[in-house]
Short mmCIF file of N, CA and C in Angstrom, two decimals:
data_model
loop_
_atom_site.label_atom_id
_atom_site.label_comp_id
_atom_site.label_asym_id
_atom_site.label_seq_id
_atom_site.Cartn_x
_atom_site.Cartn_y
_atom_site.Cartn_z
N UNK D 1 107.91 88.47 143.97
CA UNK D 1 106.61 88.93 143.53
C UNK D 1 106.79 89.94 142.39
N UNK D 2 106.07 89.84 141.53
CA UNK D 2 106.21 91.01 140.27
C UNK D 2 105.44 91.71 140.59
N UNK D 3 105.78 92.86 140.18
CA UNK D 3 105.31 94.54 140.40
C UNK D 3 104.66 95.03 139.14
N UNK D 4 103.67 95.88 139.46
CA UNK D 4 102.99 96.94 138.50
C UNK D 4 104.52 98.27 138.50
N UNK D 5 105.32 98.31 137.09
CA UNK D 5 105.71 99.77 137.06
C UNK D 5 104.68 100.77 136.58
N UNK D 6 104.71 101.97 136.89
CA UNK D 6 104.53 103.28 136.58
C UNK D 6 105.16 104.19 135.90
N UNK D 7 105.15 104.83 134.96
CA UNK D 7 106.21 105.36 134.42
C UNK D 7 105.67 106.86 134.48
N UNK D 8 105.87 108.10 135.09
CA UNK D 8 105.34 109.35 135.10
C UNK D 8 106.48 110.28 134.58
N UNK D 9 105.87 111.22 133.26
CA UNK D 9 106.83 112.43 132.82
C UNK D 9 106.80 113.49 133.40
N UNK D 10 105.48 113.81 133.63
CA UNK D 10 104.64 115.36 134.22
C UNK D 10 103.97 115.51 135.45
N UNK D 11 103.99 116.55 136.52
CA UNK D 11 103.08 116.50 137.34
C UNK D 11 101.44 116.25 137.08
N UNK D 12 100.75 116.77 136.19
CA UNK D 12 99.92 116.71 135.81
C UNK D 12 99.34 114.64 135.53
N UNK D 13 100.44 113.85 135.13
CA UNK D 13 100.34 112.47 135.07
C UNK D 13 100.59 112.21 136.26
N UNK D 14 101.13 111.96 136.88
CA UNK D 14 101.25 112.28 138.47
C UNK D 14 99.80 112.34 139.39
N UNK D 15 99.47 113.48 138.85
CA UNK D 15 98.00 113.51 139.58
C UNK D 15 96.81 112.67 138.31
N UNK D 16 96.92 111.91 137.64
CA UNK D 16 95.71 111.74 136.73
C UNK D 16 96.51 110.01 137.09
N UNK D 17 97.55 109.07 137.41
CA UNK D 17 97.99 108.29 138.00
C UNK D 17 97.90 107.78 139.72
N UNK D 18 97.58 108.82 140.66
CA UNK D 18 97.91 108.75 141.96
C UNK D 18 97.21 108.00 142.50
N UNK D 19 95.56 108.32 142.21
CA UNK D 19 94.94 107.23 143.07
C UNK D 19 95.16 105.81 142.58
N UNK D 20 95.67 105.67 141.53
CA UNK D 20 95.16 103.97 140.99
C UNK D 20 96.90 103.37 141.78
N UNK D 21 97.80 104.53 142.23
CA UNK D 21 99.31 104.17 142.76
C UNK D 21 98.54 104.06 143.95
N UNK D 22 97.73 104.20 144.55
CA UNK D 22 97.37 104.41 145.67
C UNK D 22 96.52 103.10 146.77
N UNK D 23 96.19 102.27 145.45
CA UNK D 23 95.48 101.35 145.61
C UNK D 23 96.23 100.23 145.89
N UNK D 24 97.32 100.56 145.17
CA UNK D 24 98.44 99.22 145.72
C UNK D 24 99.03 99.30 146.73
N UNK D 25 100.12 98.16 147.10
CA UNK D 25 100.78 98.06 148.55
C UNK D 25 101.39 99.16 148.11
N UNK D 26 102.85 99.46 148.67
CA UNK D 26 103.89 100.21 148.49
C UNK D 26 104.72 98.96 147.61
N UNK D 27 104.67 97.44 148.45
CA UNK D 27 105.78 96.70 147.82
C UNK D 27 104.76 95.82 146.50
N UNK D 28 103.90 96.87 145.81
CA UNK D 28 103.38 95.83 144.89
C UNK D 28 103.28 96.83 143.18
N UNK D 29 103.91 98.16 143.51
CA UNK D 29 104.10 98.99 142.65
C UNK D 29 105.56 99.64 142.76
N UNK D 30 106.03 99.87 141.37
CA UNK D 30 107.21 100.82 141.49
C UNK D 30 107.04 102.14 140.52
N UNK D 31 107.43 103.41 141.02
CA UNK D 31 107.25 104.70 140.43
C UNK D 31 108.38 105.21 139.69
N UNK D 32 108.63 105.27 138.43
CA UNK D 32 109.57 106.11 137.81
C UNK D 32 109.27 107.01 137.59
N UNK D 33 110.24 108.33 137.64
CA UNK D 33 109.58 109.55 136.84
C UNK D 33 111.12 110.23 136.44
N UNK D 34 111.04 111.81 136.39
CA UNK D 34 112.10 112.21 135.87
C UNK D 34 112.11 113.54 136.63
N UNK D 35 113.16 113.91 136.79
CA UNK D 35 113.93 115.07 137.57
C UNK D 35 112.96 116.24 137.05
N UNK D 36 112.04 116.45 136.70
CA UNK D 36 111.48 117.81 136.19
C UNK D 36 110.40 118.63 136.80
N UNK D 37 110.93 120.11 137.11
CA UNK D 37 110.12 121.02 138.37
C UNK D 37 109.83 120.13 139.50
N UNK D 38 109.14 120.47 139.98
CA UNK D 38 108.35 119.90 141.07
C UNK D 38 107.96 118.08 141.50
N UNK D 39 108.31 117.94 140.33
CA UNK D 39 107.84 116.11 139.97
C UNK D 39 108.46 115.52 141.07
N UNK D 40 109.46 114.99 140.76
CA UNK D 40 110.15 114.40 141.62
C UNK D 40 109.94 114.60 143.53
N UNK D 41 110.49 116.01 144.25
CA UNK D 41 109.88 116.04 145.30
C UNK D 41 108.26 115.95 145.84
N UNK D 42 107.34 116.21 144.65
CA UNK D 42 106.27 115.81 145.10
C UNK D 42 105.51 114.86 145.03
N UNK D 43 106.24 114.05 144.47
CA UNK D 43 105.59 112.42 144.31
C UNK D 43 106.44 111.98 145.73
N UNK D 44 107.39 111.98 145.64
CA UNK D 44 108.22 111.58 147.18
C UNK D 44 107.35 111.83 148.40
N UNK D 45 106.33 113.06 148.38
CA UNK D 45 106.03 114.09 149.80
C UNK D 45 104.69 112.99 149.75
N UNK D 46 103.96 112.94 148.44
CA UNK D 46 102.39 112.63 148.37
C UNK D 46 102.71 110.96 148.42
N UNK D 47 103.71 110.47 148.11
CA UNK D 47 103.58 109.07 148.08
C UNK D 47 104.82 107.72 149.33
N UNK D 48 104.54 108.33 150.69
CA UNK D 48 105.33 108.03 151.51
C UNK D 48 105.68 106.35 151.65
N UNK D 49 106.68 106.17 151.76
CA UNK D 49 107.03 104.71 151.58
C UNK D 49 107.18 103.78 149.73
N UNK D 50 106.67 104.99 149.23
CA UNK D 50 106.47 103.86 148.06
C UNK D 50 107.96 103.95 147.66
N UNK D 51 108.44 103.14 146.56
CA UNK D 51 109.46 103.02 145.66
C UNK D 51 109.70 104.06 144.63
N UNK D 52 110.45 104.94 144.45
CA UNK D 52 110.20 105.83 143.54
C UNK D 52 111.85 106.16 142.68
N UNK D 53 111.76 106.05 141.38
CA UNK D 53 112.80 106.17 141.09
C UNK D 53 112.92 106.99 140.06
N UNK D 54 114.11 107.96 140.39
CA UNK D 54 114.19 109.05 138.92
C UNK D 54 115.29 108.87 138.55
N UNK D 55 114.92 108.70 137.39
CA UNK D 55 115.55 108.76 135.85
C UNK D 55 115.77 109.80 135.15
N UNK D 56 116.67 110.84 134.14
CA UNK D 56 116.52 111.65 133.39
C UNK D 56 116.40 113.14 134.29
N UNK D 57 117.12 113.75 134.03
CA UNK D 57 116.99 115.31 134.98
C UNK D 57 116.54 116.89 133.64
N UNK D 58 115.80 117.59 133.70
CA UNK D 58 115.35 118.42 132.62
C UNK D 58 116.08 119.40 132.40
N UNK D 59 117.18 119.52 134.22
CA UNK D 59 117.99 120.70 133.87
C UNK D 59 118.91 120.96 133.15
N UNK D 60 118.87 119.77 131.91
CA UNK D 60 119.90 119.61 131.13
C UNK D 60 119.29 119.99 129.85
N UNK D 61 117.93 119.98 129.32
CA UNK D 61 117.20 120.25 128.76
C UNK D 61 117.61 121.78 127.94
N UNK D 62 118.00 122.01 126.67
CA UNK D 62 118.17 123.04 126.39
C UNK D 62 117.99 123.29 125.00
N UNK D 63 116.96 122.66 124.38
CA UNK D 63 116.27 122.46 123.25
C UNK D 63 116.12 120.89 122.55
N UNK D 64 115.27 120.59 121.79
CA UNK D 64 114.90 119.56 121.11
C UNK D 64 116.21 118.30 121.26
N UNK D 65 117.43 118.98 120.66
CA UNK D 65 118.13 117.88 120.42
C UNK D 65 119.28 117.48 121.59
N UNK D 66 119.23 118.60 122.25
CA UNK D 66 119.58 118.10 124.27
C UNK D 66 118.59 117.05 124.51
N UNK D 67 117.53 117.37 124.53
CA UNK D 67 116.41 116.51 125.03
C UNK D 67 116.67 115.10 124.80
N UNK D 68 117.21 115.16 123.71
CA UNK D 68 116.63 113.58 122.80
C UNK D 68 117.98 112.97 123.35
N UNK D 69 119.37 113.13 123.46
CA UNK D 69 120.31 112.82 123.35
C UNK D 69 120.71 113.16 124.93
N UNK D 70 120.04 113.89 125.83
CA UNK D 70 121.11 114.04 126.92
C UNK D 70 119.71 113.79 127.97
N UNK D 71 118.60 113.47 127.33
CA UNK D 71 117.42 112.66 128.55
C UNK D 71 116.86 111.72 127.92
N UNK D 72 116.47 111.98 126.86
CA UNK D 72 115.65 110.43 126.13
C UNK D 72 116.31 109.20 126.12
N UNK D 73 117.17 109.37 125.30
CA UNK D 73 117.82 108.07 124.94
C UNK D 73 118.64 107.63 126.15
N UNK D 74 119.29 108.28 126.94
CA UNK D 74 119.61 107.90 127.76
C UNK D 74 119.47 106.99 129.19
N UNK D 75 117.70 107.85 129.35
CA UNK D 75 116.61 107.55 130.17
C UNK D 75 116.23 106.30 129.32
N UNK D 76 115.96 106.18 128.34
CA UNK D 76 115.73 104.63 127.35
C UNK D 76 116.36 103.52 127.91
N UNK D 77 117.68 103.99 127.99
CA UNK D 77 118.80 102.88 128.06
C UNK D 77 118.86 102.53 129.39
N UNK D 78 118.41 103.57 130.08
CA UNK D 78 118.40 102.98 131.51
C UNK D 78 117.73 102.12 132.32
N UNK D 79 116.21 102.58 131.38
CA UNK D 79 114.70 101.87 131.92
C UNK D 79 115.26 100.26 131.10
N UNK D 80 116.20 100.35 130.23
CA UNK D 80 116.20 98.93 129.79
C UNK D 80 117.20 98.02 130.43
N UNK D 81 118.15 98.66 131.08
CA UNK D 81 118.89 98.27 132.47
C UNK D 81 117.75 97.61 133.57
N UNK D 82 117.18 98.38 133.98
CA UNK D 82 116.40 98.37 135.68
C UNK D 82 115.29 97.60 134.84
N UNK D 83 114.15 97.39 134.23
CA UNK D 83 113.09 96.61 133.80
C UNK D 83 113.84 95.15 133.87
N UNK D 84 113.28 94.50 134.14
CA UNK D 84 113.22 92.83 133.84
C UNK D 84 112.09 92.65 133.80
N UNK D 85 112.01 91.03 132.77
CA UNK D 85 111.09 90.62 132.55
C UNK D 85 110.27 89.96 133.75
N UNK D 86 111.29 89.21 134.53
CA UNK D 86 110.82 88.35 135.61
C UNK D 86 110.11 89.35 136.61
N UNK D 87 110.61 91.01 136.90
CA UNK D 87 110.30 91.93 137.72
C UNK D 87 108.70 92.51 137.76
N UNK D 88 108.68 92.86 136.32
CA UNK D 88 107.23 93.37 136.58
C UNK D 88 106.18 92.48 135.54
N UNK D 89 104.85 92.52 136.08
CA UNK D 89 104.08 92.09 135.12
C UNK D 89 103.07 92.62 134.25
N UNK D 90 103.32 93.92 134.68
CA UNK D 90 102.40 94.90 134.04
C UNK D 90 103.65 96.21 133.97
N UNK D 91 103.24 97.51 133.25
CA UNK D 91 103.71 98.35 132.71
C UNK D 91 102.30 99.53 132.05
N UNK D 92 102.74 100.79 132.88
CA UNK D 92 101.39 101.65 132.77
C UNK D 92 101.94 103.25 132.96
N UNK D 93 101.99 103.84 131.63
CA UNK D 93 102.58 105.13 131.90
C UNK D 93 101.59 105.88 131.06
N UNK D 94 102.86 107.03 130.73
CA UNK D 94 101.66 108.56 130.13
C UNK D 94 102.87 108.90 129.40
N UNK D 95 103.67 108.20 128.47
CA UNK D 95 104.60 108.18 127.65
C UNK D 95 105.06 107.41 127.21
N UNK D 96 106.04 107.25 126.09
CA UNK D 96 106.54 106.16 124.74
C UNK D 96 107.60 105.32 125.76
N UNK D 97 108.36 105.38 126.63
CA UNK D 97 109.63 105.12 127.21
C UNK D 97 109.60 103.88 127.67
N UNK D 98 108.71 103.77 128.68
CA UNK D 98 108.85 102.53 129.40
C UNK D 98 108.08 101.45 128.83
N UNK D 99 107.33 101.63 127.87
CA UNK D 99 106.10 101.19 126.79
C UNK D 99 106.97 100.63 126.17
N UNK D 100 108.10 101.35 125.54
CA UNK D 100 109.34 100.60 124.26
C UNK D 100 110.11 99.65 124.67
N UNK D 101 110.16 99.92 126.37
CA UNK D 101 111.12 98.81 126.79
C UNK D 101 110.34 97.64 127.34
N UNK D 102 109.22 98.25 127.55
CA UNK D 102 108.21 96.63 127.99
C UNK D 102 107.84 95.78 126.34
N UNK D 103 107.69 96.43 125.34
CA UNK D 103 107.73 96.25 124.21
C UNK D 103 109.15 94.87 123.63
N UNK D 104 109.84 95.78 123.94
CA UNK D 104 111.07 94.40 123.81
C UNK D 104 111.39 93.35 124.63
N UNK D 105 111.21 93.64 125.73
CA UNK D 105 110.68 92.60 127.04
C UNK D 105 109.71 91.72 127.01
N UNK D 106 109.16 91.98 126.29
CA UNK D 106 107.24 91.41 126.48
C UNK D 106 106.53 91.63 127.44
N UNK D 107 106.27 92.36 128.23
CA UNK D 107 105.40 92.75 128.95
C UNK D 107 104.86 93.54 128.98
N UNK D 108 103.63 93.17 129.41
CA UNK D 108 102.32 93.52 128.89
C UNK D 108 102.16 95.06 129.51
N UNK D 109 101.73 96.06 128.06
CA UNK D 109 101.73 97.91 128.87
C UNK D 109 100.86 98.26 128.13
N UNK D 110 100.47 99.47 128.98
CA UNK D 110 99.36 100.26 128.19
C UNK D 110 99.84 101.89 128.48
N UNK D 111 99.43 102.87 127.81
CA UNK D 111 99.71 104.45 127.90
C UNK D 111 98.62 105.09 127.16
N UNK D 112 98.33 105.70 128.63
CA UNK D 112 97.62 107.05 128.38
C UNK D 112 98.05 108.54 128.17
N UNK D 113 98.02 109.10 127.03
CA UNK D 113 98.75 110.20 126.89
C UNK D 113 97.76 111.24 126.43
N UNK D 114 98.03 112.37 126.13
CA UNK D 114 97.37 113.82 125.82
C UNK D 114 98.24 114.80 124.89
N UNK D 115 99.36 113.99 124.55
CA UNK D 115 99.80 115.06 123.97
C UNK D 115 99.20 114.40 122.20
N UNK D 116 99.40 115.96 121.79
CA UNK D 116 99.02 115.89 120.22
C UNK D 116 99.90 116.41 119.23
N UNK D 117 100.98 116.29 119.59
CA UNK D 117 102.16 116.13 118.70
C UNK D 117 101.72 115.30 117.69
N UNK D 118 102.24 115.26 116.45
CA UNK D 118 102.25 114.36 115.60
C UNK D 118 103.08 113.04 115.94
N UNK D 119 104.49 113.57 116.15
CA UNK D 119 105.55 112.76 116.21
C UNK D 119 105.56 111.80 117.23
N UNK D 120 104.48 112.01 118.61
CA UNK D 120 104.81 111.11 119.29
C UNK D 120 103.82 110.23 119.32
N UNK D 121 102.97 110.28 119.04
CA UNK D 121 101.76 108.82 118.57
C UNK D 121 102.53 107.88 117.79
N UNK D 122 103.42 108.25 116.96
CA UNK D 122 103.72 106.55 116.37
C UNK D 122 104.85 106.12 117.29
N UNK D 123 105.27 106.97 118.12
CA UNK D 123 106.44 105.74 119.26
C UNK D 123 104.90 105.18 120.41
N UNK D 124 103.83 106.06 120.59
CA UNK D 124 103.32 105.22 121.56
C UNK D 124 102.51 104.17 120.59
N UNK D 125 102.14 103.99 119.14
CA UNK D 125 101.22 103.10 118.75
C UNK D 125 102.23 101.89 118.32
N UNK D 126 103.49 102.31 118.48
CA UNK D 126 104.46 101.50 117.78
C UNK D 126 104.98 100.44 119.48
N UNK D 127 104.95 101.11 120.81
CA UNK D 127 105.64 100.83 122.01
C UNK D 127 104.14 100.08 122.66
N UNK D 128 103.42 100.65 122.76
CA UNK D 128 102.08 100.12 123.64
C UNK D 128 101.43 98.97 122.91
N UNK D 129 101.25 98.04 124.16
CA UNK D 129 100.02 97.10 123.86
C UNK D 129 98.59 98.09 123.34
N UNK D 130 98.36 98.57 124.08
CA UNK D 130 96.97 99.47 124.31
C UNK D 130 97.78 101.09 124.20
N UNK D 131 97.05 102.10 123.34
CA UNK D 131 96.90 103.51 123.87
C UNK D 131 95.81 104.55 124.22
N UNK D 132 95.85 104.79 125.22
CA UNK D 132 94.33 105.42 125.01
C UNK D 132 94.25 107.25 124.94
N UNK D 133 93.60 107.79 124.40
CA UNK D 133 93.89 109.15 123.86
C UNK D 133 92.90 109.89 124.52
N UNK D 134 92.42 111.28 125.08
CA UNK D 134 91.42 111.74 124.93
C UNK D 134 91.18 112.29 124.04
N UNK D 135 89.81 112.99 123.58
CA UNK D 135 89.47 113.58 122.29
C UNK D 135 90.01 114.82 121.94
N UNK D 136 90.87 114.71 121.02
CA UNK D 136 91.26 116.29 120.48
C UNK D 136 89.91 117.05 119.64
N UNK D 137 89.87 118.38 120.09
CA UNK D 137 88.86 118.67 119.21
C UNK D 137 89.59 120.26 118.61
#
């Protein structure tokens, strides 16, 4: 059976994601996220039985170009390991990552994000089928 992935960076996506994780079986969704504060144990506590898998840890995190090189790309390479095409049929996060690798896969993703960086709208307009933004004002 193919699965809906999830792809979560932040607690805050986490909670703006939960109920729609909530609606599925346990065996009809899978949860990625990443080692950062609180994330990880509290998606585990709030989401019992489901599948949950972390990728990328923050405590390695020690400016811009740690980030990119000792969680991004790495976390990239991994989600492009574990994704198959045959696996999921959908793809639905709140970041560029799993969007880029459903992107080369073909399968079909969408991302909702909030941040207003410059820099990261063209990996999500460049990675997503769909992006949807709220209004910056």
């Amino acid at each position: 059976m193919k699965k809906v992935l999830i792809d979560i960076y932040h607690l805050p996506q986490f909670n703006f994601f939960k109920n729609a994780i909530l609606n599925f079986k346990p065996e009809e969704v899978e949860v990625f996220c990443v080692n950062r504060g609180k994330l990880f144990p509290v998606i585990k506590h709030e989401l019992p039985g489901y599948n949950i898998t972390c990728l990328g840890d923050y405590k390695h995190n020690k400016g811009m170009w740690s980030m990119v090189f000792k969680i991004i790309v790495p976390r990239i390479l991994r989600l492009f390991q574990l994704i198959g095409r045959s696996q999921y049929k959908f793809i639905l996060t709140a970041n560029y990552q799993a969007n880029f690798i459903g992107r080369l896969k073909g399968i079909p993703n969408i991302a909702f994000n909030d941040d207003p960086r410059k820099f990261v709208f063209p990996f999500l307009k460049f990675s997503a089928d769909e992006v949807y933004l709220p209004p910056f004002g």
